[in-house]
Amino acid sequence: MNSDPRDYKIDISSINADEPKAEAPNARPFLSVRFDCCRVYQRVYRNRDGTRYEGRCPKCMRAVTFVVGDGGSNERFFVVE
Ligand SMILES: [Zn+2]
């Protein structure tokens, strides 16, 4: 009795790897700003033109603007006194 073992060829191919998700189209860059006036942190988002970051202190509504320009700072964290 000669059993005839079969070759089972099992192809374990990985299911398509997850494609990297594209960045959300509405994801806007922002700065982390600390408002010393009220000692709170707030994100300041870039405006639609991409020319500046505009934000307000969440407590006293004081407005701040950071202009985007060449040679500017690469900092992402600012303190507004
Ligand atoms: Zn404030």
XYZ file of N, CA and C in Angstrom, residues 10-79:
210
model
N 0.736 25.381 -1.399
C -0.068 26.426 -0.785
C 0.610 27.769 -0.997
N -0.111 28.566 -1.627
C 0.462 29.883 -1.919
C -0.084 30.890 -0.917
N 0.735 31.201 0.007
C 0.303 32.187 0.991
C 0.855 33.537 0.579
N 0.152 34.105 -0.293
C 0.598 35.440 -0.690
C -0.121 36.464 0.165
N 0.616 37.399 0.558
C 0.009 38.398 1.430
C -1.074 39.153 0.675
N -2.115 39.331 1.349
C -3.167 40.149 0.772
C -2.603 41.546 0.577
N -3.083 42.142 -0.449
C -2.540 43.456 -0.784
C -2.290 44.298 0.460
N -1.082 44.711 0.573
C -0.740 45.544 1.726
C -1.557 46.829 1.685
N -1.820 47.266 2.849
C -2.604 48.503 2.916
C -1.870 49.622 2.201
N -2.589 50.251 1.371
C -1.964 51.392 0.707
C -1.893 52.549 1.686
N -0.815 53.232 1.616
C -0.719 54.392 2.517
C -1.818 55.394 2.211
N -2.419 55.810 3.257
C -3.509 56.751 3.054
C -2.983 58.118 2.641
N -3.654 58.658 1.722
C -3.258 60.006 1.310
C -3.594 60.991 2.419
N -2.815 61.994 2.455
C -3.058 63.006 3.486
C -4.423 63.631 3.280
N -5.096 63.812 4.334
C -6.410 64.419 4.230
C -6.290 65.759 3.514
N -7.137 65.962 2.542
C -7.007 67.195 1.755
C -7.234 68.452 2.581
N -7.969 68.296 3.649
C -8.246 69.494 4.431
C -7.331 69.613 5.649
N -6.299 68.778 5.650
C -5.355 68.880 6.760
C -4.497 70.117 6.567
N -4.567 70.973 7.509
C -3.815 72.219 7.380
C -2.695 72.249 8.411
N -1.585 72.779 8.022
C -0.501 72.910 8.997
C -0.859 73.926 10.067
N -0.301 73.711 11.203
C -0.606 74.627 12.295
C 0.615 74.807 13.176
N 0.570 75.826 13.935
C 1.607 76.091 14.917
C 1.012 75.886 16.300
N 1.872 75.511 17.196
C 1.448 75.453 18.592
C 1.875 76.750 19.253
N 0.923 77.442 19.758
C 1.199 78.752 20.331
C 0.760 78.776 21.775
N 1.619 79.311 22.562
C 1.234 79.522 23.950
C 0.954 81.005 24.141
N -0.218 81.289 24.637
C -0.597 82.669 24.917
C -0.290 82.943 26.382
N 0.726 83.741 26.548
C 1.114 84.041 27.914
C 0.077 84.903 28.615
N -0.699 85.615 27.837
C -1.707 86.490 28.446
C -2.652 85.695 29.326
N -3.006 84.513 28.876
C -3.954 83.699 29.631
C -3.355 82.347 29.991
N -2.112 82.161 29.617
C -1.421 80.915 29.931
C -2.180 79.702 29.401
N -2.484 79.760 28.145
C -3.171 78.643 27.504
C -2.459 78.334 26.194
N -2.630 77.118 25.764
C -2.082 76.703 24.489
C -3.196 76.642 23.459
N -2.819 76.976 22.252
C -3.813 76.969 21.201
C -3.118 76.691 19.881
N -3.767 75.942 19.037
C -3.235 75.722 17.701
C -3.622 76.891 16.815
N -2.670 77.315 16.041
C -2.931 78.401 15.098
C -2.747 77.828 13.702
N -3.813 77.867 12.937
C -3.780 77.251 11.615
C -3.432 78.250 10.529
N -2.914 77.689 9.476
C -2.568 78.527 8.326
C -3.836 78.948 7.596
N -3.795 80.133 7.071
C -4.976 80.618 6.357
C -5.047 79.978 4.965
N -6.097 80.262 4.276
C -6.317 79.600 2.982
C -5.273 79.978 1.951
N -4.782 81.188 2.057
C -3.777 81.618 1.087
C -2.419 80.983 1.350
N -2.251 80.470 2.538
C -0.967 79.887 2.869
C 0.107 80.936 3.127
N -0.321 82.145 3.375
C 0.645 83.227 3.549
C 0.932 83.517 5.017
N 0.041 83.115 5.851
C 0.238 83.404 7.266
C -0.599 82.499 8.141
N -0.210 82.493 9.374
C -0.973 81.754 10.374
C -1.740 82.768 11.206
N -3.001 82.504 11.351
C -3.825 83.443 12.084
C -4.573 82.709 13.188
N -4.520 83.260 14.353
C -5.211 82.617 15.455
C -5.589 83.630 16.518
N -6.264 83.111 17.493
C -6.717 83.961 18.588
C -6.521 83.237 19.906
N -6.287 84.020 20.897
C -6.266 83.458 22.231
C -7.684 83.004 22.543
N -7.834 81.752 22.956
C -9.186 81.224 23.194
C -9.888 81.886 24.366
N -9.155 82.586 25.176
C -9.787 83.165 26.362
C -10.080 84.644 26.195
N -9.085 85.388 25.773
C -9.311 86.831 25.671
C -9.466 87.276 24.221
N -9.419 86.304 23.291
C -9.658 86.573 21.876
C -8.642 87.522 21.255
N -7.533 87.606 21.878
C -6.479 88.428 21.314
C -5.975 87.780 20.027
N -5.842 88.555 18.989
C -5.453 88.007 17.691
C -3.945 88.010 17.516
N -3.461 86.960 16.887
C -2.041 86.893 16.559
C -1.890 86.450 15.115
N -0.828 86.905 14.498
C -0.565 86.555 13.112
C 0.912 86.223 12.959
N 1.172 85.118 12.297
C 2.540 84.746 11.979
C 2.665 84.718 10.471
N 3.530 85.537 9.964
C 3.679 85.619 8.521
C 4.595 84.507 8.037
N 4.168 83.863 6.967
C 4.975 82.813 6.363
C 5.875 83.439 5.315
N 7.140 83.221 5.445
C 8.037 83.808 4.461
C 9.338 83.039 4.354
N 10.054 83.288 3.293
C 11.349 82.637 3.127
C 12.295 83.112 4.222
N 13.104 82.197 4.648
C 14.057 82.567 5.675
C 13.422 82.696 7.039
N 12.168 82.338 7.080
C 11.477 82.417 8.354
C 11.888 81.291 9.263
N 11.297 81.277 10.382
C 11.642 80.272 11.374
C 10.997 78.948 11.028
N 11.683 77.893 11.328
C 11.110 76.567 11.167
C 10.456 76.095 12.450
N 10.437 76.952 13.386
C 9.836 76.579 14.654
C 8.355 76.290 14.463
N 7.885 75.402 15.269
C 6.465 75.078 15.225
C 5.801 75.436 16.558
N 6.601 76.009 17.396
C 6.079 76.336 18.706
C 6.458 77.776 19.040
N 5.486 78.541 19.435
C 5.728 79.943 19.714
C 5.066 80.333 21.032
N 5.609 81.379 21.570
C 5.014 81.941 22.768
C 4.658 83.386 22.456
